Short mmCIF file of C-alpha atoms and ligand atoms in Angstrom, two decimals:
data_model
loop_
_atom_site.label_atom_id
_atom_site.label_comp_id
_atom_site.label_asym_id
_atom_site.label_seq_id
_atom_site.Cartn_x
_atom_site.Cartn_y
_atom_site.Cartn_z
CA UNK P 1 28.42 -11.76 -17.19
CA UNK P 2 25.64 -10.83 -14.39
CA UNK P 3 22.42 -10.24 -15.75
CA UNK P 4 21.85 -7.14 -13.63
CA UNK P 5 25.19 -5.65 -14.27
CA UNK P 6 26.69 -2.47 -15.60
CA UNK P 7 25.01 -0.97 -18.80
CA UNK P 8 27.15 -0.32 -21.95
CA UNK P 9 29.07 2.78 -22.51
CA UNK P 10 26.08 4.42 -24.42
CA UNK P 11 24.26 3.45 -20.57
CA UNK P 12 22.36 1.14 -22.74
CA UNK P 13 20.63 -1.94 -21.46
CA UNK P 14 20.19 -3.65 -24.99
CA UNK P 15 18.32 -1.59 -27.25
CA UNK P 16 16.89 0.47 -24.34
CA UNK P 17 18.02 3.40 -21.86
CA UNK P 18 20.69 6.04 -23.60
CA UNK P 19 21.17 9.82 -22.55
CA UNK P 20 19.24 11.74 -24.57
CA UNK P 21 19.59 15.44 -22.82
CA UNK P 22 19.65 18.88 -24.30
CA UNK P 23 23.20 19.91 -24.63
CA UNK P 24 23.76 22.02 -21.76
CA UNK P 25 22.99 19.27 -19.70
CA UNK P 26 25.39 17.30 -21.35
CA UNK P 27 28.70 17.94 -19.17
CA UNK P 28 26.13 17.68 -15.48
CA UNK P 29 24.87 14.05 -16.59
CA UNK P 30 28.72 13.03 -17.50
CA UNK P 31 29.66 14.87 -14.54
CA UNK P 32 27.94 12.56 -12.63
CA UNK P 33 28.21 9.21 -14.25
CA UNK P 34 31.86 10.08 -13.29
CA UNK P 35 31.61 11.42 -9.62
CA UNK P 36 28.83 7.98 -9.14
CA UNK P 37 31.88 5.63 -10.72
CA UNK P 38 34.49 7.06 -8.39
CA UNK P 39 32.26 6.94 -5.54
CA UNK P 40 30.47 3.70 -5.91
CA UNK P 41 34.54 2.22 -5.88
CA UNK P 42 35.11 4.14 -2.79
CA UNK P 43 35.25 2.20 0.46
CA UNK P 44 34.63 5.28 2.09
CA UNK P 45 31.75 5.95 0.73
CA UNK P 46 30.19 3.03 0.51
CA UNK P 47 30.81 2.76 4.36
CA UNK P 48 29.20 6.19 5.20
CA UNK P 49 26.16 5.19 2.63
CA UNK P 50 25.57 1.96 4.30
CA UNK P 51 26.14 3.73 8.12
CA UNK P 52 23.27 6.46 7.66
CA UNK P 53 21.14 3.58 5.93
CA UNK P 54 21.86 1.43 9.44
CA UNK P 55 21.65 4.13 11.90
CA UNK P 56 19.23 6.27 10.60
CA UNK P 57 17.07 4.47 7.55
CA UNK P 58 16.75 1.61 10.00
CA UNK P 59 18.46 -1.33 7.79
CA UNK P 60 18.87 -4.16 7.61
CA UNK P 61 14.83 -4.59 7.34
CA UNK P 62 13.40 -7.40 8.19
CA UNK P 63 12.48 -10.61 5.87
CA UNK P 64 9.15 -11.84 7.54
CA UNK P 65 7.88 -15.05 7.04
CA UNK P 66 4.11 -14.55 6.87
CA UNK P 67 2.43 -17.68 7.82
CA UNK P 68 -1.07 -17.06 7.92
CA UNK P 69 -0.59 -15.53 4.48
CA UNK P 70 0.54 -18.41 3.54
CA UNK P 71 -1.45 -20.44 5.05
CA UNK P 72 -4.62 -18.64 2.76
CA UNK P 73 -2.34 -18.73 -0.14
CA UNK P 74 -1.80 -21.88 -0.30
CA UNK P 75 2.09 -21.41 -1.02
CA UNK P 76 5.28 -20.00 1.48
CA UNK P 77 5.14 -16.19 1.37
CA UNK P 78 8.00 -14.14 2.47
CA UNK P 79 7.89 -10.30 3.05
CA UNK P 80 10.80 -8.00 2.24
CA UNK P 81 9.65 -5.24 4.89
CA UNK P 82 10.66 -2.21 3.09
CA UNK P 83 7.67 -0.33 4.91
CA UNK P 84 9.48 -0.43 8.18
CA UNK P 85 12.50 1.84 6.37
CA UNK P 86 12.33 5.25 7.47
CA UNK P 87 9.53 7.61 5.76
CA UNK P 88 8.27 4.05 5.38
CA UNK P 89 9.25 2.87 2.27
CA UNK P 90 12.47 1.82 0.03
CA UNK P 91 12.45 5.56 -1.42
CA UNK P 92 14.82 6.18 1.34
CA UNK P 93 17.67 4.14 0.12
CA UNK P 94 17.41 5.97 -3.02
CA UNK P 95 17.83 9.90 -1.79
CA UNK P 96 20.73 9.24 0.83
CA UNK P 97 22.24 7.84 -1.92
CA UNK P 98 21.77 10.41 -3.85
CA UNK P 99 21.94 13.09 -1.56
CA UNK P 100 25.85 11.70 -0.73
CA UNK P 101 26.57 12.15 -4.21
CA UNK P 102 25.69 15.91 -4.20
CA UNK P 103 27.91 16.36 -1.18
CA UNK P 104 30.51 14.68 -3.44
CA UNK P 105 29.88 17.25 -6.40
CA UNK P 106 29.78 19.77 -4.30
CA UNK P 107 26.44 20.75 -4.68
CA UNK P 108 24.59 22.49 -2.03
CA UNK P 109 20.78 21.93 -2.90
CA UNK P 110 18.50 19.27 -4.41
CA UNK P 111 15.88 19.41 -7.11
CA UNK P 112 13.24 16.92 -7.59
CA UNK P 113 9.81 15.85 -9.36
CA UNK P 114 7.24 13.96 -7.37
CA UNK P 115 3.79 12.56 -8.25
CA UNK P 116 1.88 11.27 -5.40
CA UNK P 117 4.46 13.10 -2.93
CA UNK P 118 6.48 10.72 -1.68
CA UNK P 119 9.50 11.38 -3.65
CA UNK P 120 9.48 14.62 -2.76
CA UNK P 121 9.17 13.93 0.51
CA UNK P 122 12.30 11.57 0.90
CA UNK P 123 14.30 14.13 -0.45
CA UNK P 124 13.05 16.90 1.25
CA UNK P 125 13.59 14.21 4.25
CA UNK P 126 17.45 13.67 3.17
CA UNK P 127 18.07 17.27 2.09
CA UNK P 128 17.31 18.63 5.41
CA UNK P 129 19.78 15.35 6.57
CA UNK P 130 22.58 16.53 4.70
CA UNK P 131 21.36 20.31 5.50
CA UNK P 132 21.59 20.64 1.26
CA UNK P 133 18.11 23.49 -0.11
CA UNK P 134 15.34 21.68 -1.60
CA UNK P 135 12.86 22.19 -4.16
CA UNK P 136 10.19 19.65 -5.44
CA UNK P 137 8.17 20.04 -8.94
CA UNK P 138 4.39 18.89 -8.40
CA UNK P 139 1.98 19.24 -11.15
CA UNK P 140 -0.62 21.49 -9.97
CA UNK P 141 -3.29 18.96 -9.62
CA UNK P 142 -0.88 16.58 -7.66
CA UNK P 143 -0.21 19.31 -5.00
CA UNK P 144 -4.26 19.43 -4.91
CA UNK P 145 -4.56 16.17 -4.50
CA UNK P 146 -1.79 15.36 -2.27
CA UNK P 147 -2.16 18.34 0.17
CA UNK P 148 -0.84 16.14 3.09
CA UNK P 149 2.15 15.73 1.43
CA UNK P 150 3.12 18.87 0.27
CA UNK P 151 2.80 20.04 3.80
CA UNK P 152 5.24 17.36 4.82
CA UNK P 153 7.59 18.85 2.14
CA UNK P 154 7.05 22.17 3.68
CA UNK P 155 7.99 21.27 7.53
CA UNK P 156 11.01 19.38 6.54
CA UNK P 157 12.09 23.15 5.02
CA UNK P 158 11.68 21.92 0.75
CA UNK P 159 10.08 24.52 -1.40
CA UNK P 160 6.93 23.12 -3.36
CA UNK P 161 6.46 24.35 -6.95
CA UNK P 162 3.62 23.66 -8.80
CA UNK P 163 3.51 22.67 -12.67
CA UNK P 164 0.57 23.95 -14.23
CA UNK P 165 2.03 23.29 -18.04
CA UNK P 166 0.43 19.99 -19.69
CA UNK P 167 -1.49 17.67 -17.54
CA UNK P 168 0.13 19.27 -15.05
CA UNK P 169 0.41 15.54 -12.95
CA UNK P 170 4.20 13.52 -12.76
CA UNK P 171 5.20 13.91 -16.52
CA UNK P 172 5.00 17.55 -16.75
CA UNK P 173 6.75 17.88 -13.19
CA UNK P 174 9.49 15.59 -14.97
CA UNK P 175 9.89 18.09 -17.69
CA UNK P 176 9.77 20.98 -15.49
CA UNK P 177 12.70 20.02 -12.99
CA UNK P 178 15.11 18.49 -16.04
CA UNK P 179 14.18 22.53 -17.41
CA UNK P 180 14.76 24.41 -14.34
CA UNK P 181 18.14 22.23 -13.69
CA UNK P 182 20.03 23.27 -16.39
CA UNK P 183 19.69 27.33 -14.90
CA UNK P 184 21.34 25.93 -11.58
CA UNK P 185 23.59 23.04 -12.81
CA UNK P 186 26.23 24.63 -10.81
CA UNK P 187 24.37 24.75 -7.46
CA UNK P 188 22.23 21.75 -7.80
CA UNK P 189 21.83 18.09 -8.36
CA UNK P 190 18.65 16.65 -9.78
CA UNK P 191 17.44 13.84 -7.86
CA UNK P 192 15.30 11.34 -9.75
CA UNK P 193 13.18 9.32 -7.95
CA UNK P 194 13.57 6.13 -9.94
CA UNK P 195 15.03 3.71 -12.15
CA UNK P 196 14.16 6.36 -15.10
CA UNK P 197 15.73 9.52 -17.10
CA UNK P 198 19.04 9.85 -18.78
CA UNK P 199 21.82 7.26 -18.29
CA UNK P 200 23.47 7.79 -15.76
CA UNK P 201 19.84 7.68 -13.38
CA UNK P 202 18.59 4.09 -14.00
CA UNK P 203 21.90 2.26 -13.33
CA UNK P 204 22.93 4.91 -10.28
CA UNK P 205 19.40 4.46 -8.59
CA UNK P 206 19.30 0.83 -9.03
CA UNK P 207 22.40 0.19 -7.41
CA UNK P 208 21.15 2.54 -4.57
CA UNK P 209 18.31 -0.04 -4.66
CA UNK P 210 20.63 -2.78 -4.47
CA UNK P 211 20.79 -3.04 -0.98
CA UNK P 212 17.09 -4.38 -0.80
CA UNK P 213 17.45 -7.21 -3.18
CA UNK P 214 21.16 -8.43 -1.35
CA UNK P 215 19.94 -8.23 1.90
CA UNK P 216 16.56 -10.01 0.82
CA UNK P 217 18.86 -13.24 -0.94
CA UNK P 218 20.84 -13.76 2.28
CA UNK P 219 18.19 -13.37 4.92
CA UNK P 220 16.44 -16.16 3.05
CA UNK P 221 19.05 -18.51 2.15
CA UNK P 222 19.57 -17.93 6.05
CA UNK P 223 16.03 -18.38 7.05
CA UNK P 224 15.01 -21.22 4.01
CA UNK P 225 18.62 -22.62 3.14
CA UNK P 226 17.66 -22.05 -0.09
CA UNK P 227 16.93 -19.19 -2.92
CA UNK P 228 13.06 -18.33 -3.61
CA UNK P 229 11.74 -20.13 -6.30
CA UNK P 230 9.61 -16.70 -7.10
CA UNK P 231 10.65 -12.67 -6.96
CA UNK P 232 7.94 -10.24 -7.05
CA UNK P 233 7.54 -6.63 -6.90
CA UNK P 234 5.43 -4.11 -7.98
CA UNK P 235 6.60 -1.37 -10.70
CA UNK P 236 6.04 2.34 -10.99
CA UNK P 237 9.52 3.45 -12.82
CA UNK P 238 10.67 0.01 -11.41
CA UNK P 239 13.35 1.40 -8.83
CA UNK P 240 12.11 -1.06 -5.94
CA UNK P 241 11.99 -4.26 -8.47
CA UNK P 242 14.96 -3.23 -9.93
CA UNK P 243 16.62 -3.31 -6.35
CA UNK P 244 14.71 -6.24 -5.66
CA UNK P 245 15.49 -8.16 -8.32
CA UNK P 246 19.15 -7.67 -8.70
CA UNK P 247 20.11 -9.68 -5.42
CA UNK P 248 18.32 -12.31 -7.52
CA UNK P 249 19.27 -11.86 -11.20
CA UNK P 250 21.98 -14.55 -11.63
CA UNK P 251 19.48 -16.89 -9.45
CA UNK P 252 17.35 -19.61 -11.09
CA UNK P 253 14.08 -17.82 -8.96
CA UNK P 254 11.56 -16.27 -11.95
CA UNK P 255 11.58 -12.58 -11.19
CA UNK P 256 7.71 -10.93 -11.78
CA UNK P 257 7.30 -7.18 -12.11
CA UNK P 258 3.56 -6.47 -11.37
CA UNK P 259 2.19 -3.53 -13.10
CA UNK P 260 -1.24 -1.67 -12.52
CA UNK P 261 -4.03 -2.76 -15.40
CA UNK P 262 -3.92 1.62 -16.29
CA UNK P 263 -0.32 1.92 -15.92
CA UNK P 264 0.78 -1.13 -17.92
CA UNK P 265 3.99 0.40 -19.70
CA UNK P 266 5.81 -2.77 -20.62
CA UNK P 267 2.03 -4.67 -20.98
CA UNK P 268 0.68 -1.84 -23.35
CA UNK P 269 3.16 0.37 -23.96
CA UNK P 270 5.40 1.58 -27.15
CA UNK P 271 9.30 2.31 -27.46
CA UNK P 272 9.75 5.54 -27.66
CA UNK P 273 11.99 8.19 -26.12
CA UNK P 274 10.76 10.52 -23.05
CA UNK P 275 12.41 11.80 -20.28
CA UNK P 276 15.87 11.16 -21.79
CA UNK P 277 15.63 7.59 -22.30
CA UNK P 278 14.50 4.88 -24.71
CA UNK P 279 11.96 3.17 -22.79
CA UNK P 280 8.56 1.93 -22.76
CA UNK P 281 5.70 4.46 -22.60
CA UNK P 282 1.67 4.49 -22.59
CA UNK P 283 1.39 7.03 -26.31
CA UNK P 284 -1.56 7.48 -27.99
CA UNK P 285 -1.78 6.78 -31.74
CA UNK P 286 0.11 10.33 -32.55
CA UNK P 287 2.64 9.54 -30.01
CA UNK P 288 1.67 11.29 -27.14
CA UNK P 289 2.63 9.99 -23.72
CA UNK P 290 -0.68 9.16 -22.33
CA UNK P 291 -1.51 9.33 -18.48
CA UNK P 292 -1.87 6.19 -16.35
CA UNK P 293 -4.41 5.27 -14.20
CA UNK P 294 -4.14 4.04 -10.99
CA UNK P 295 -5.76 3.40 -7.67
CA UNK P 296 -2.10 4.22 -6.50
CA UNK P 297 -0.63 7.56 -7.06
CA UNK P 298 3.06 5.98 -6.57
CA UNK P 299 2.46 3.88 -9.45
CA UNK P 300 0.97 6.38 -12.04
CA UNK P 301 4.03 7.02 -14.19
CA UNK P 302 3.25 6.38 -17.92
CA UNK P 303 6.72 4.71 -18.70
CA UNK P 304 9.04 2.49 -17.13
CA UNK P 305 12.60 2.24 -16.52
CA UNK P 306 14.40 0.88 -19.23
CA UNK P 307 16.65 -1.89 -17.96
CA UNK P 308 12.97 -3.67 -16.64
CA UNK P 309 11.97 -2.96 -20.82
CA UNK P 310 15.49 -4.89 -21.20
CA UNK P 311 14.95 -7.83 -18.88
CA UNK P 312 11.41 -8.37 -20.12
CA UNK P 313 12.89 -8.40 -24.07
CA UNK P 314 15.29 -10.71 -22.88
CA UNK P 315 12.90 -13.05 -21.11
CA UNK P 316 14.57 -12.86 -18.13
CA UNK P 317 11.94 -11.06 -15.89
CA UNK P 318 7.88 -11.15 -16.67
CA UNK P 319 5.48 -8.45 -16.00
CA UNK P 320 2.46 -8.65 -15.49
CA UNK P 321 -0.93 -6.19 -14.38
CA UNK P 322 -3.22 -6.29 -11.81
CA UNK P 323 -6.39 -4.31 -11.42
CA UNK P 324 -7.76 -2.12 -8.53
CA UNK P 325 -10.47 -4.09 -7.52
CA UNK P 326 -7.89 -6.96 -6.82
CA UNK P 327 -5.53 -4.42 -5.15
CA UNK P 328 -7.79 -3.33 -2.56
CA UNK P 329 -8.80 -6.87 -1.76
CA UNK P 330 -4.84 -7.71 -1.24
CA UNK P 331 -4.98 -4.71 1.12
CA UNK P 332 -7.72 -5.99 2.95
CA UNK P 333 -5.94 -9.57 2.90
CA UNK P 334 -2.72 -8.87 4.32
CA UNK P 335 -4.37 -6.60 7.09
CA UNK P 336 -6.40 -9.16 8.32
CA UNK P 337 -3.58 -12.17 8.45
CA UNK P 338 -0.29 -10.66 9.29
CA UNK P 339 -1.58 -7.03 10.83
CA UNK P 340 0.34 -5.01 7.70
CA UNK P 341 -1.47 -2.58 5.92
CA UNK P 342 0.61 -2.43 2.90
CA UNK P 343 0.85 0.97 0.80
CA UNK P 344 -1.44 0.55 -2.21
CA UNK P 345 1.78 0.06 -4.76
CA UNK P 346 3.16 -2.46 -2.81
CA UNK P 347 -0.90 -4.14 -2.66
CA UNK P 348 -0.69 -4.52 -6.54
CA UNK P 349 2.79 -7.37 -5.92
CA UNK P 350 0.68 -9.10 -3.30
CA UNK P 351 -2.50 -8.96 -5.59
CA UNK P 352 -0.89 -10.67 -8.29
CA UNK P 353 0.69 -13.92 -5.83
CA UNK P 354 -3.25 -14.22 -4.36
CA UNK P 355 -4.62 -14.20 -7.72
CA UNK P 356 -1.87 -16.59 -9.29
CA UNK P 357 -2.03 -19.11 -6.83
CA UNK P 358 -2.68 -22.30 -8.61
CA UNK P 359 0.95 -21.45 -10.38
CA UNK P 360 3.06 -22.14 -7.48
CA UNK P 361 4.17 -25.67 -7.18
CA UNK P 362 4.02 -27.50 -3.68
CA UNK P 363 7.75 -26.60 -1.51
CA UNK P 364 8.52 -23.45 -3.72
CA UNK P 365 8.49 -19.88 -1.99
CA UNK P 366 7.58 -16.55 -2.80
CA UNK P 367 9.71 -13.58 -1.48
CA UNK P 368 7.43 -10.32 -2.14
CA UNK P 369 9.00 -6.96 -1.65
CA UNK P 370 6.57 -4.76 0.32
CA UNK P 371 7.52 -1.24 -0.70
CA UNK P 372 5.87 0.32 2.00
CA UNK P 373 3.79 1.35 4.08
CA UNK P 374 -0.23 1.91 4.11
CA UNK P 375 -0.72 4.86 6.18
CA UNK P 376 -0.64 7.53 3.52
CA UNK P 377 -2.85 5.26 1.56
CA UNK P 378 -5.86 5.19 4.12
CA UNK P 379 -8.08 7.95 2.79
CA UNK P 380 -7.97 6.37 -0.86
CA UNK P 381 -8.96 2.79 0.85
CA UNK P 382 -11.48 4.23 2.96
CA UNK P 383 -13.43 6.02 -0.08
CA UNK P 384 -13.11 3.27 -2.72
CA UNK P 385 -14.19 0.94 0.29
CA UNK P 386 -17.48 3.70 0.08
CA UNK P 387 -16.48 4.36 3.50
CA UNK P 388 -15.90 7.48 5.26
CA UNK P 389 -12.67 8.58 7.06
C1 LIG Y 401 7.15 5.32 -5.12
C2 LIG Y 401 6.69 4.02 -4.68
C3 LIG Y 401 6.62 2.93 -5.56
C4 LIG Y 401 6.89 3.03 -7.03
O1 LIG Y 401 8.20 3.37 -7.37
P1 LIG Y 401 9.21 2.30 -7.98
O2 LIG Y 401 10.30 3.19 -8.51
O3 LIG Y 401 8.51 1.56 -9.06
O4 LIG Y 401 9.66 1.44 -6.88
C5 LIG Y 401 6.24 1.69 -5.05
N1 LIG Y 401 5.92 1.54 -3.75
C6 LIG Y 401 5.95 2.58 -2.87
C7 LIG Y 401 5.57 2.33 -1.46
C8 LIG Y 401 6.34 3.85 -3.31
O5 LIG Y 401 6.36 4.85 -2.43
#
């Protein structure tokens, strides 16, 4: 059986994952499980899911051999250019997906959480596609901090509500969209933004995240003539690792999810159950889902998504944390060979191959997904640089 395959009826990956909803939501999660199933087998759809990612996410991406990366690393770098998707990064993938689905269900507007923004953004970006409403849940000192982005959300026609319960950051916007869904289950579909929540959301938005990890394994067996000998990504919820890494599951290449030092969930965290799945979380001694801490707003949720807890219990991926000093430097690195400035998350997967050099073994190569794109990451550079902007 494929590693990366479908979870068990329970949408279990081992002991991790499950659908732990209140009960009204019950019939809206199995509504879709079933709707995804049917569609997912549909040529049709798969065809008009894989024309709007062509004509208008701009896919395939490129694979880019980076040579003077290399060249400084010591060891063959290859760049899975998910910045140059549209709204530069993989997120994309994820909410056309998604938004095709609530087409399917009949559903005429999308709800979402969003942290740093750029969830909310994509699907305010594929609701006004698919001319489906929009609303976005933003803890209230998110939409402070993030002010660019909620404007974004605002001129492609979303609404922007803030959280102010909790810490009022990404968990509490969680918990506040999963609450407002079940008053407009009829209306609306509630489109998470990563591997993460109740089964059926970690295996739907992985396989939406499929596409990066499939195109990635032929475009290098094309290029190389052979598979990578290394995978890495970097790992918020784990949606673009988890697409990543599935084109490259029932490979021999080691797959490495790399986690930020403040946001380690699978490094530091403790099973528990949060958001509607069994996962891995960052609790305090009582239990308490504790907040991360990142230079990179993308990468600040507390948990994970549970089929990366299940490959790392398994052995079959390793994850591993880098810290923000080392981030910024990657930044700084990749600008000045290849002329990419990578976004911050994707910094932390290029971090970890420059500081891990010495493991790579002369003729093996490293495929690294780069997430995205830098741009909305250059005031945070420029002041932890002690620069101005
Ligand atoms: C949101 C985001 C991430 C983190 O999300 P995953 O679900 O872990 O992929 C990583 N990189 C970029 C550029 C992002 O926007």
């Amino acid at each position: 059986m494929s590693v990366m395959g479908h979870p068990d009826s329970a949408g279990r990956f081992g002991e991790f994952g499950g659908r732990f909803v209140p009960e009204p939501l019950m019939p809206a999660v199995i509504e879709l499980e079933k709707t995804f199933e049917e569609a997912w087998g549909d040529p049709e759809f798969r065809a008009e899911y894989r024309r709007i990612l062509r004509e208008y996410a701009g896919r395939p991406t490129p694979l880019y051999h980076a040579t003077r990366l290399s060249e400084l690393v010591g060891t063959d770098v290859w760049l899975k250019r998910e910045d140059l998707a549209h709204t530069g990064s993989h997120k994309i993938n994820n909410v056309v997906g998604q938004a095709l689905l609530a087409r399917r269900l009949g559903k005429t507007r999308l709800i979402a959480e969003t942290g740093a923004g750029q969830h909310g953004v994509a699907t305010a970006t594929a609701a006004a596609l698919f001319g489906l409403g929009c609303q976005v849940f933003m803890g209230e000192i998110d939409v402070e901090r993030q002010a660019l982005n909620v404007f974004r959300m605002q001129l492609l026609g979303a609404e922007v509500v803030p959280v102010s319960s909790g810490s009022r950051t990404l968990k509490d916007a969680v918990n506040e969209a999963m609450r407002t869904w079940v008053s407009c289950l009829e209306t609306s579909h509630y489109c998470i933004g990563s591997v993460m929540g109740p089964h059926p959301y970690p295996y739907i938005v992985r396989e939406f995240q499929r596409v990066v990890g499939e195109e990635a394994s032929a475009q290098f067996a094309d290029a190389a003539g052979k598979s990578p000998e290394w995978v890495v990504a970097c790992v918020g919820g784990g949606s673009n690792a988890a697409g990543t890494f599935a084109g490259f599951a029932d490979s021999s290449a080691k797959l490495i999810g790399v986690e930020p030092e403040g946001g380690a969930a699978i490094g530091k965290g403790v099973k528990g159950v949060v958001h509607g799945m069994i996962s891995m979380f960052l609790q305090d001694e009582f239990g308490q889902v504790e907040e991360a801490q990142s230079i990179s707003a993308g990468l600040d949720y507390p948990g994970v998504g549970p089929e990366h807890a299940y490959l790392a219990a398994i052995g079959r991926a390793s994850y591993e944390s880098v810290g923000d000093a080392e981030v910024l430097e990657a930044v700084r690195v990749l600008a000045r060979s290849e002329g990419i400035i990578p976004a911050l998350e994707s910094a932390h997967a290029l971090a970890w191959v420059i500081r891990e050099r010495a493991r790579f073994k002369e003729g093996e190569s490293v495929l690294v997904t780069l997430s995205g794109r830098g741009d909305k990451d250059a005031e945070t550079i420029a002041k932890a640089s002690g620069a101005g902007l």
